[in-house]
Tab-separated table of C-alpha atoms in Angstrom:
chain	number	residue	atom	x	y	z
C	1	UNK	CA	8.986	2.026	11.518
C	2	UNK	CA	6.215	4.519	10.094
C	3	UNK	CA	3.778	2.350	8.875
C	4	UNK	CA	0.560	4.283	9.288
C	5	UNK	CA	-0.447	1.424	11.577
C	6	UNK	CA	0.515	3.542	14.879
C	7	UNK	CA	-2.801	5.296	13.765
C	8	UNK	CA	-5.497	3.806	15.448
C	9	UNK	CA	-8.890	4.040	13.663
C	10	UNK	CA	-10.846	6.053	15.708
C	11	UNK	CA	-14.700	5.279	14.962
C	12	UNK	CA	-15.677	8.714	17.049
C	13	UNK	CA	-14.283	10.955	15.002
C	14	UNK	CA	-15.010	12.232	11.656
C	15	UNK	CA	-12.267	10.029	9.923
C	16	UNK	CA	-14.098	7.324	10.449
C	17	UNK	CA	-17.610	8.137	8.285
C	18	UNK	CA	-16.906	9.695	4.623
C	19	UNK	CA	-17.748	13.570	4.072
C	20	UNK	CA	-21.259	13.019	3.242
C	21	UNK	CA	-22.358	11.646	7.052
C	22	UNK	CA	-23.532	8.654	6.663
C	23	UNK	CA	-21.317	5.397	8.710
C	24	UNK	CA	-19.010	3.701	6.170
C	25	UNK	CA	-20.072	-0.140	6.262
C	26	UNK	CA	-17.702	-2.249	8.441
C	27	UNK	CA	-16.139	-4.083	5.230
C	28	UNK	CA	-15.079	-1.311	3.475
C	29	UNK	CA	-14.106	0.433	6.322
C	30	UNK	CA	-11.640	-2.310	7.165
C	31	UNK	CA	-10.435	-2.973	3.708
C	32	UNK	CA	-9.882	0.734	3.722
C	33	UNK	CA	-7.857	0.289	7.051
C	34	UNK	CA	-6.361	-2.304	5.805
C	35	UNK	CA	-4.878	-0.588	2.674
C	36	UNK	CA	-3.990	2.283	4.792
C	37	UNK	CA	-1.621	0.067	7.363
C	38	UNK	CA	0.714	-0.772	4.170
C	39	UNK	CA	4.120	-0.539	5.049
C	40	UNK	CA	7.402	0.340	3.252
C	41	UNK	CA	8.382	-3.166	1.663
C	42	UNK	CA	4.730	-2.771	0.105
C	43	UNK	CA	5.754	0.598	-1.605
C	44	UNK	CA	8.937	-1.580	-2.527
C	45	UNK	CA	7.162	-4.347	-3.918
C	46	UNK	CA	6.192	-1.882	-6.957
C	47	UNK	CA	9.718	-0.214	-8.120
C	48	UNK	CA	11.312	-3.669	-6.872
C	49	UNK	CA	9.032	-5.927	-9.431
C	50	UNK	CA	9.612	-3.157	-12.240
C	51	UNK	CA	13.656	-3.520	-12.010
C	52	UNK	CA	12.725	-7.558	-12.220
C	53	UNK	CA	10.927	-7.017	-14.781
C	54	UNK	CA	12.774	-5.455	-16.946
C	55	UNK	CA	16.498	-7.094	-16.022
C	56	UNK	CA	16.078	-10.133	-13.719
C	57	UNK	CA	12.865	-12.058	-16.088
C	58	UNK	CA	14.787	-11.109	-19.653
C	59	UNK	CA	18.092	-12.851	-18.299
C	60	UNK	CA	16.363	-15.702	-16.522
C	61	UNK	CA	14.369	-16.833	-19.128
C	62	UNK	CA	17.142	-15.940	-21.996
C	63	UNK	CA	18.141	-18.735	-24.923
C	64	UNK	CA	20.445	-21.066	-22.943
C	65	UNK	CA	19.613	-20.240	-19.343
C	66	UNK	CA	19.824	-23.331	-16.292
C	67	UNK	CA	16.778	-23.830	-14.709
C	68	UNK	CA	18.195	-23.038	-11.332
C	69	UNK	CA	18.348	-18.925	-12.620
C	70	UNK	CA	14.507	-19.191	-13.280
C	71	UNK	CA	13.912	-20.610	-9.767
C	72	UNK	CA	15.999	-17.852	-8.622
C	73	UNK	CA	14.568	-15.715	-10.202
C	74	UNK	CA	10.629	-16.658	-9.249
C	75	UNK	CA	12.229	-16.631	-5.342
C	76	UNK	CA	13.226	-13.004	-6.004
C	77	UNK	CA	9.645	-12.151	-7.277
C	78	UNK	CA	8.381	-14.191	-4.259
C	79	UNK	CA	10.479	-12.137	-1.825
C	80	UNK	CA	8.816	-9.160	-2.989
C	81	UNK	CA	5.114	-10.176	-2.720
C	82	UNK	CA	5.037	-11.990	0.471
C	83	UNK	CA	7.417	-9.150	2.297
C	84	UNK	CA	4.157	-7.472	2.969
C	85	UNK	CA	2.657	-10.525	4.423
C	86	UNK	CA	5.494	-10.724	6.515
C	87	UNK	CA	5.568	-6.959	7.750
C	88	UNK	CA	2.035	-7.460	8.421
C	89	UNK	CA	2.247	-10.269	10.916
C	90	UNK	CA	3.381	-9.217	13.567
C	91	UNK	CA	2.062	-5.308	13.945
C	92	UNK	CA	1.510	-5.303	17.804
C	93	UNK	CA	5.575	-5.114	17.468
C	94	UNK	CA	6.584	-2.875	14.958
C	95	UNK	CA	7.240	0.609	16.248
C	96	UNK	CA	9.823	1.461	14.056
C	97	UNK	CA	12.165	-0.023	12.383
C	98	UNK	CA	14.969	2.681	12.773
C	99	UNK	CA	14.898	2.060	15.969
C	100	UNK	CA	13.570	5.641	17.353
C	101	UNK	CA	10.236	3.992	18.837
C	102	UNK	CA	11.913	1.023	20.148
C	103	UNK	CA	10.699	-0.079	23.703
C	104	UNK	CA	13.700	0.040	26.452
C	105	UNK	CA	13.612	-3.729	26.371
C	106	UNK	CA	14.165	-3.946	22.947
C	107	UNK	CA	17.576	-1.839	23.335
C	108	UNK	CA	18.316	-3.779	25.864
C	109	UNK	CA	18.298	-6.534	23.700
C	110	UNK	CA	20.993	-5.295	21.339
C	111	UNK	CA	23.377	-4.874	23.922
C	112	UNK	CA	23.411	-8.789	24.179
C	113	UNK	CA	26.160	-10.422	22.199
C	114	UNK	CA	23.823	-12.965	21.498
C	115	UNK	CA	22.691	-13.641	17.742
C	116	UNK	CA	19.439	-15.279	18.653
C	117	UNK	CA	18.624	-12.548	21.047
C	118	UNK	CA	18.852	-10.198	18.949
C	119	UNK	CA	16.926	-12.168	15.777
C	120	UNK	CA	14.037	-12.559	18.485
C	121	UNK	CA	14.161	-8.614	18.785
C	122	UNK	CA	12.897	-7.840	15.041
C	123	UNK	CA	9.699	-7.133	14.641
C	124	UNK	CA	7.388	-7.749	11.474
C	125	UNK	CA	8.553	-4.804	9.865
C	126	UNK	CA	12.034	-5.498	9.633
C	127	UNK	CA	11.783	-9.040	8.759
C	128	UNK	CA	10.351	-8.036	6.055
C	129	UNK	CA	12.701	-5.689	4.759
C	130	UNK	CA	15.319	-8.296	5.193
C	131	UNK	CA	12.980	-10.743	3.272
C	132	UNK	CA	12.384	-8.036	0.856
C	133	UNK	CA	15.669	-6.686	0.089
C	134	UNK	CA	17.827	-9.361	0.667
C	135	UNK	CA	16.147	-11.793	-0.827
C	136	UNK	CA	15.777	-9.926	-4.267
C	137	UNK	CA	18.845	-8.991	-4.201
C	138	UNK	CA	20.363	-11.922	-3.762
C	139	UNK	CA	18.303	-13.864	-6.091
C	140	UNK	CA	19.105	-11.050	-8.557
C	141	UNK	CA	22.796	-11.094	-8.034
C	142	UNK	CA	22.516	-15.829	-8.878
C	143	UNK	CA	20.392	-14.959	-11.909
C	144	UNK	CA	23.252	-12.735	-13.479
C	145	UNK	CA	26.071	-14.909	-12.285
C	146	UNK	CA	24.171	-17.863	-13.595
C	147	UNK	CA	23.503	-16.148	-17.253
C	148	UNK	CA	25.961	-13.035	-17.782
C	149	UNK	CA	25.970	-12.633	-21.185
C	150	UNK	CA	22.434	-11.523	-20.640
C	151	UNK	CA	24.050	-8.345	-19.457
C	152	UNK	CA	25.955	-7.850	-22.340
C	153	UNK	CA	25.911	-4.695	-24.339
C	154	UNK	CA	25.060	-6.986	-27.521
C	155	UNK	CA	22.266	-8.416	-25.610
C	156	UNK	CA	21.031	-5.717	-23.319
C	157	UNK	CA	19.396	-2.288	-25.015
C	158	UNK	CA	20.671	0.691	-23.734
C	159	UNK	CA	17.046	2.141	-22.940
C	160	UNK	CA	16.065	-0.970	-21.302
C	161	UNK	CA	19.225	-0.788	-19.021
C	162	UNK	CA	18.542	2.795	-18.299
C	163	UNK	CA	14.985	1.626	-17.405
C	164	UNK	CA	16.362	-0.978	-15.518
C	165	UNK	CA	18.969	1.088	-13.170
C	166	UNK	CA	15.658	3.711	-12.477
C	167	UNK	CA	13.936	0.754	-11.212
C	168	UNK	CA	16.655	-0.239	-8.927
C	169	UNK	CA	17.324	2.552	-7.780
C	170	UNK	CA	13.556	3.415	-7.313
C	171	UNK	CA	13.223	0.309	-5.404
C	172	UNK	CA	16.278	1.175	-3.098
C	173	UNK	CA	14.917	4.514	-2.508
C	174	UNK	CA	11.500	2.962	-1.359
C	175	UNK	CA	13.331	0.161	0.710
C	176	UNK	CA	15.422	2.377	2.846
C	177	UNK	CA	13.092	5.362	3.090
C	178	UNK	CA	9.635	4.850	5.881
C	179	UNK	CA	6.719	3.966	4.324
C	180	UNK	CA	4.383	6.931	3.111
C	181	UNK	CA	1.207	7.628	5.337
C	182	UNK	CA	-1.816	10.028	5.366
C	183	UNK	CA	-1.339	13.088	6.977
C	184	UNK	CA	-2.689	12.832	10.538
C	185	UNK	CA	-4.290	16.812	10.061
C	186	UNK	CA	-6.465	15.826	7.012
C	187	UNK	CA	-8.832	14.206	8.822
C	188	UNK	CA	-9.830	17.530	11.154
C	189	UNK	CA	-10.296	19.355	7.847
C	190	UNK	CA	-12.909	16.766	6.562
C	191	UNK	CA	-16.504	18.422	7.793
C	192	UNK	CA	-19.325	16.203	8.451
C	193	UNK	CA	-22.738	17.605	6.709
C	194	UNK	CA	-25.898	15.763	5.397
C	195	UNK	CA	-25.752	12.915	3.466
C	196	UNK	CA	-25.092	13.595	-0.444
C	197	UNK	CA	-27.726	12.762	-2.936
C	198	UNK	CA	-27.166	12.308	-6.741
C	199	UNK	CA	-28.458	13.797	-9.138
C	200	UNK	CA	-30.207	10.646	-10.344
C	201	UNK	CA	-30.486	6.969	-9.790
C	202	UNK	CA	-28.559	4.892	-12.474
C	203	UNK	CA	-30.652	1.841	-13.515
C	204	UNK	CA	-29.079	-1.656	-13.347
C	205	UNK	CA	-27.623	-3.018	-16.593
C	206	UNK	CA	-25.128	-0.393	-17.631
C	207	UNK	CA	-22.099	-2.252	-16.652
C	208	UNK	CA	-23.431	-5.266	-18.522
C	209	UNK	CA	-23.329	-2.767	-21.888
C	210	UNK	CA	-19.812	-1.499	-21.062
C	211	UNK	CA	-18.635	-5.030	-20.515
C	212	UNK	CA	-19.880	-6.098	-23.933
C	213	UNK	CA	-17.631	-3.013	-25.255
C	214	UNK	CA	-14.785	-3.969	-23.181
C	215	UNK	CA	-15.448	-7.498	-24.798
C	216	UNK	CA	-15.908	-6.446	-28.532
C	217	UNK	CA	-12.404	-4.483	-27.696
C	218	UNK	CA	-10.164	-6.471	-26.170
C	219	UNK	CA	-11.180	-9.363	-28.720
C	220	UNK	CA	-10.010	-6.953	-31.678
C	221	UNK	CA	-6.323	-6.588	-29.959
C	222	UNK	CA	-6.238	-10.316	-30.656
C	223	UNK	CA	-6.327	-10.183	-34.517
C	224	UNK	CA	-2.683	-8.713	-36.149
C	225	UNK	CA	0.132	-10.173	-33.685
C	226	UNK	CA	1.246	-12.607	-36.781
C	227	UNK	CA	2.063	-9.796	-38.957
C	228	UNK	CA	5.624	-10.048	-39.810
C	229	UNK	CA	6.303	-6.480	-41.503
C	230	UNK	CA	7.154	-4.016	-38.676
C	231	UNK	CA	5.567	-1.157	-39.851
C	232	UNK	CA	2.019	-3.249	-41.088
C	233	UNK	CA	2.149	-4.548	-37.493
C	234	UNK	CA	2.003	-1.523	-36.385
C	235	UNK	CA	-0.849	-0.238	-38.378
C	236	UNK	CA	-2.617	-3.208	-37.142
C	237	UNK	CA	-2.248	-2.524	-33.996
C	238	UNK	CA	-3.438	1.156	-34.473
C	239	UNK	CA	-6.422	0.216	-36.498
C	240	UNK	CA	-7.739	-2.443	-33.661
C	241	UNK	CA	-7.091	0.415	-30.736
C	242	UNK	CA	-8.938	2.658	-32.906
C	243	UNK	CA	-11.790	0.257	-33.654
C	244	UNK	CA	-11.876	-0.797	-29.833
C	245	UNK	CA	-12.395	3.113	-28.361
C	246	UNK	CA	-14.791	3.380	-31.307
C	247	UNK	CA	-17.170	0.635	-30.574
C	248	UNK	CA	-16.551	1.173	-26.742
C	249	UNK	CA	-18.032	4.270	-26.754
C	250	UNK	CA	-20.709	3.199	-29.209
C	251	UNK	CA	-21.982	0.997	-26.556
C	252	UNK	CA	-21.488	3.586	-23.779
C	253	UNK	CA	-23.730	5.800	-26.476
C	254	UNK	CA	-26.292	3.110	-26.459
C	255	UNK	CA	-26.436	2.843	-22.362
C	256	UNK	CA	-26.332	6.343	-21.689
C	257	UNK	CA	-29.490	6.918	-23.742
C	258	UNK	CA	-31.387	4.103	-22.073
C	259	UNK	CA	-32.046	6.217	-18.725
C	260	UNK	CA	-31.754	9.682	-20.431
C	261	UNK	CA	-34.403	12.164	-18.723
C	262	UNK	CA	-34.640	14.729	-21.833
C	263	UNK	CA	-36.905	14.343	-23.673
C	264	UNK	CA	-37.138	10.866	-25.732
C	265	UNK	CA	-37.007	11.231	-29.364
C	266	UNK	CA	-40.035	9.468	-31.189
C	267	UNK	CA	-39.536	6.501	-33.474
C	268	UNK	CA	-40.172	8.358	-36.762
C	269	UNK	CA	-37.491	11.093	-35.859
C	270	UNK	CA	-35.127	8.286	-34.615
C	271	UNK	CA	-35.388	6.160	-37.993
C	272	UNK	CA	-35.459	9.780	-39.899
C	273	UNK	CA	-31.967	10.674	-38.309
C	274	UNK	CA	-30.592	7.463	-38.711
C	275	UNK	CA	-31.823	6.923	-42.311
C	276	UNK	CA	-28.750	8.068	-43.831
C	277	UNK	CA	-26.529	6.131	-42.316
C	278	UNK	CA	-28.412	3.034	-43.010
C	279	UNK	CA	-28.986	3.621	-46.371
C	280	UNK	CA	-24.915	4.262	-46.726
C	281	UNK	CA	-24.436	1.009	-45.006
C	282	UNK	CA	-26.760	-0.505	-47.157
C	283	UNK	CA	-25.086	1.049	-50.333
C	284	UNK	CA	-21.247	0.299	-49.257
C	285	UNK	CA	-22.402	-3.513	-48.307
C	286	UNK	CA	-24.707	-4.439	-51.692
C	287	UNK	CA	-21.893	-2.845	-53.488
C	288	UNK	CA	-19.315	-4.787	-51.810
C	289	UNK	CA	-21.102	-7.778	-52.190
C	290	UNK	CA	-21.575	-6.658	-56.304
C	291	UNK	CA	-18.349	-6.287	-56.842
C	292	UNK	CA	-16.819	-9.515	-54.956
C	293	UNK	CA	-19.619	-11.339	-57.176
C	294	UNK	CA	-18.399	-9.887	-60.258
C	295	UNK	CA	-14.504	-10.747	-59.599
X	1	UNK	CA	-36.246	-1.977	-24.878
X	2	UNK	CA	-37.829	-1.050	-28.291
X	3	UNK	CA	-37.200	-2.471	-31.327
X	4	UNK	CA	-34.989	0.185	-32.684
X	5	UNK	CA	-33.030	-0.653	-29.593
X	6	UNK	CA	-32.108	-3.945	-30.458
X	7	UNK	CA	-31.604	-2.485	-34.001
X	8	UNK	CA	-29.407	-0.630	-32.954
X	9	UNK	CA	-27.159	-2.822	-30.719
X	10	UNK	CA	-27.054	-5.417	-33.577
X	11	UNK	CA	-25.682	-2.356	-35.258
X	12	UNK	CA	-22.629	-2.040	-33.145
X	13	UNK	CA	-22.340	-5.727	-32.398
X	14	UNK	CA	-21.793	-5.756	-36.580
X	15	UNK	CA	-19.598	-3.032	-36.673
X	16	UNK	CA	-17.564	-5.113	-34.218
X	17	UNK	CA	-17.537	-7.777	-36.475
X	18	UNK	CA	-16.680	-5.406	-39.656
X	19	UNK	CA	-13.662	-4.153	-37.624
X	20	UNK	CA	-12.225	-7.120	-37.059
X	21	UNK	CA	-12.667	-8.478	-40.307
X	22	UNK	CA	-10.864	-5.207	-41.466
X	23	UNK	CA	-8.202	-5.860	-39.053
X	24	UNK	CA	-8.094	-9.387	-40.238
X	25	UNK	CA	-7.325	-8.407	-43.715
X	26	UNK	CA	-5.369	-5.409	-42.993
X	27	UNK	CA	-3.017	-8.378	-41.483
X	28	UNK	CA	-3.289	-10.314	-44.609
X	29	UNK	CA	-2.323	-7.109	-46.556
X	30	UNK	CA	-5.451	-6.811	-48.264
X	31	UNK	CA	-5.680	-3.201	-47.954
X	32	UNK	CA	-8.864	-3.124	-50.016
X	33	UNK	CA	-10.851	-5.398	-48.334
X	34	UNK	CA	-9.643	-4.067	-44.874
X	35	UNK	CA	-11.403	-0.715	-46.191
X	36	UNK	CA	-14.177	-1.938	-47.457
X	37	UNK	CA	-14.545	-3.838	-44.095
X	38	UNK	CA	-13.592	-0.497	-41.711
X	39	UNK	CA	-15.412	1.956	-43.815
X	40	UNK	CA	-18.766	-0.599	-43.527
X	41	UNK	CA	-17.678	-0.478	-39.141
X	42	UNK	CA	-17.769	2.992	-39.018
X	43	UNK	CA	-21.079	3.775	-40.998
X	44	UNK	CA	-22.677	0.776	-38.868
X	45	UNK	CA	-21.253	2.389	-35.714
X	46	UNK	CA	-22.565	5.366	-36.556
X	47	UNK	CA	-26.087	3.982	-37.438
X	48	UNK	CA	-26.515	2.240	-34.548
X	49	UNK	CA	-25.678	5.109	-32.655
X	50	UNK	CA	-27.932	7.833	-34.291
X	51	UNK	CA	-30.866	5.602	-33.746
X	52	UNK	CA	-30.313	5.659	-30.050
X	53	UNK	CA	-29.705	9.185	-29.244
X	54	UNK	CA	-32.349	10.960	-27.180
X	55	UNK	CA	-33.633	14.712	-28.374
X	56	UNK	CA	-36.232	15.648	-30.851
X	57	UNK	CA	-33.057	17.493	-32.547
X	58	UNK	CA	-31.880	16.202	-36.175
């Protein structure tokens, strides 16, 4: 099984600081390593929870479907996500799953009749591809047998079945293929120089601004989803993306130009330049407040 | 942090606010108000803006 977990880490060489020369610290490096030793029922997991997205969930949870399809279907979602826990167990013993690094003891193994013998033979990695694909699969196949007029072409829309079948086969694809891994010659090409300095220090209290954007955004997505008209939900919807960039980068603006290092604008000519935009703010609200008065 | 500073992120905190009254009544079909409301976010987004930005350029 290609894992990228036959790749030792080796702490001499230069894949083991980043470009600039100075040692990565031991937690990053070994969340790095960590990420890096993902195997294939990982790169399944993705594709695999699409295709249940999109047409295990809608059937399981349809008008009229037993309870025991939503349990199914929350196994199949389980099977994915803790496949990669169960790859992961056990690395010491996961050559490869196709059986081309497989010790002589291990093929010796196969050659006995024996069920249990053989069971005792898989390693991590190809437990969890029967966890993974078996599993989902299976819990899959109960979910449509349990509710199969979810699946019918009244029910189901065409793009969302076309969706679907990419996903499948996407997750297929991933299941049976070995997992992805860096390429072993990248890290001779990486050349170890002086540490890299920036250009300048950002102060503290910049994420705290962007935040408050993020904030002001998302709360705006939560005003419109009662609309009933299509095409004014819609609109809605545009106007609050809109107004959620816009005020995002207004408070971006407003950080950036705390630590700015041209040269900072006076009060007078700050006021000056934004005088006409206050005094339109001022005219649009006294008016608006006029004219609600008058009604 | 001057006090233009805090002007000015009261500014955009109230353009917030007008936006989301806009979108409110842009909901409730009040297409009026919701303009009234979006046209008073942008000029307050703008405000706020212009009375941060660095430079002794208008």
């Amino acid at each position: 099984m290609i894992d990228g977990t036959d790749a030792p880490p080796d702490s001499s060489g230069p894949s083991s600081a980043p470009a600039s020369g100075r040692p990565m610290p031991p937690r990053r490096r070994k969340a790095l390593e960590r990420i890096a030793s993902i195997g294939a029922s990982a790169q399944a997991a993705i594709p695999g929870l699409y295709a249940w997205a999109i047409t295990v969930a809608p059937a399981a949870w349809s008008r009229g479907a037993p309870l025991f399809a939503k349990v199914a279907a929350i196994v199949g979602v389980l099977a994915l996500v803790t496949a990669p826990a169960v790859e992961g167990a056990d690395p010491a013993e996961s050559p490869d799953a196709n059986g081309s690094g497989r010790q002589p003891i291990e093929v010796a193994n196969e050659r006995r009749p024996r069920l249990l013998e053989r069971a005792r033979a898989w390693t991590g990695p190809t437990w969890a591809r029967a966890w993974s694909v078996w599993g989902f699969v299976l819990s899959s196949a109960i979910v449509w047998a349990l509710v199969p007029s979810a699946l019918s072409a009244a029910r189901l829309d065409g793009v969302r079945g076309a969706l679907g079948m990419v996903g499948w086969a996407l997750f297929a694809f991933a299941s049976a293929g070995p997992a992805l891994r860096s390429d072993p010659s990248l890290a001779g090409r990486i050349v170890a120089s002086t540490s890299l300095k920036p250009r300048s220090e950002l102060p503290r209290g910049d994420g705290l601004y962007v935040a408050v954007g993020v904030a002001l955004a998302l709360a705006m997505q939560a005003v419109g989803w009662g609309v009933a008209a299509p095409e004014r939900a819609v609109l809605v919807r545009l106007v609050t993306v809109v107004c959620g960039v816009a005020v995002l980068g207004g408070t971006t603006s407003i950080a950036l130009a705390r630590h700015t290092e041209r040269v900072p604008a006076s009060r007078r000519i700050r006021l000056r330049r934004a005088l006409p935009w206050l005094v339109m703010l001022a005219l649009v609200t006294v008016s608006g407040v006029v004219v609600g008065m008058a009604r | 942090m001057q006090l233009l500073d805090v002007l000015a992120a009261v500014l955009v905190l109230g353009a917030a606010a007008a936006f989301t009254f806009g979108a409110m009544s842009l909901a409730r079909a009040s297409d009026v108000e919701a303009i009234y409301f979006l046209v008073i976010g942008v000029v307050a987004l703008r405000a706020g803006v212009q009375l941060v930005r660095p430079g002794a350029g208008a």
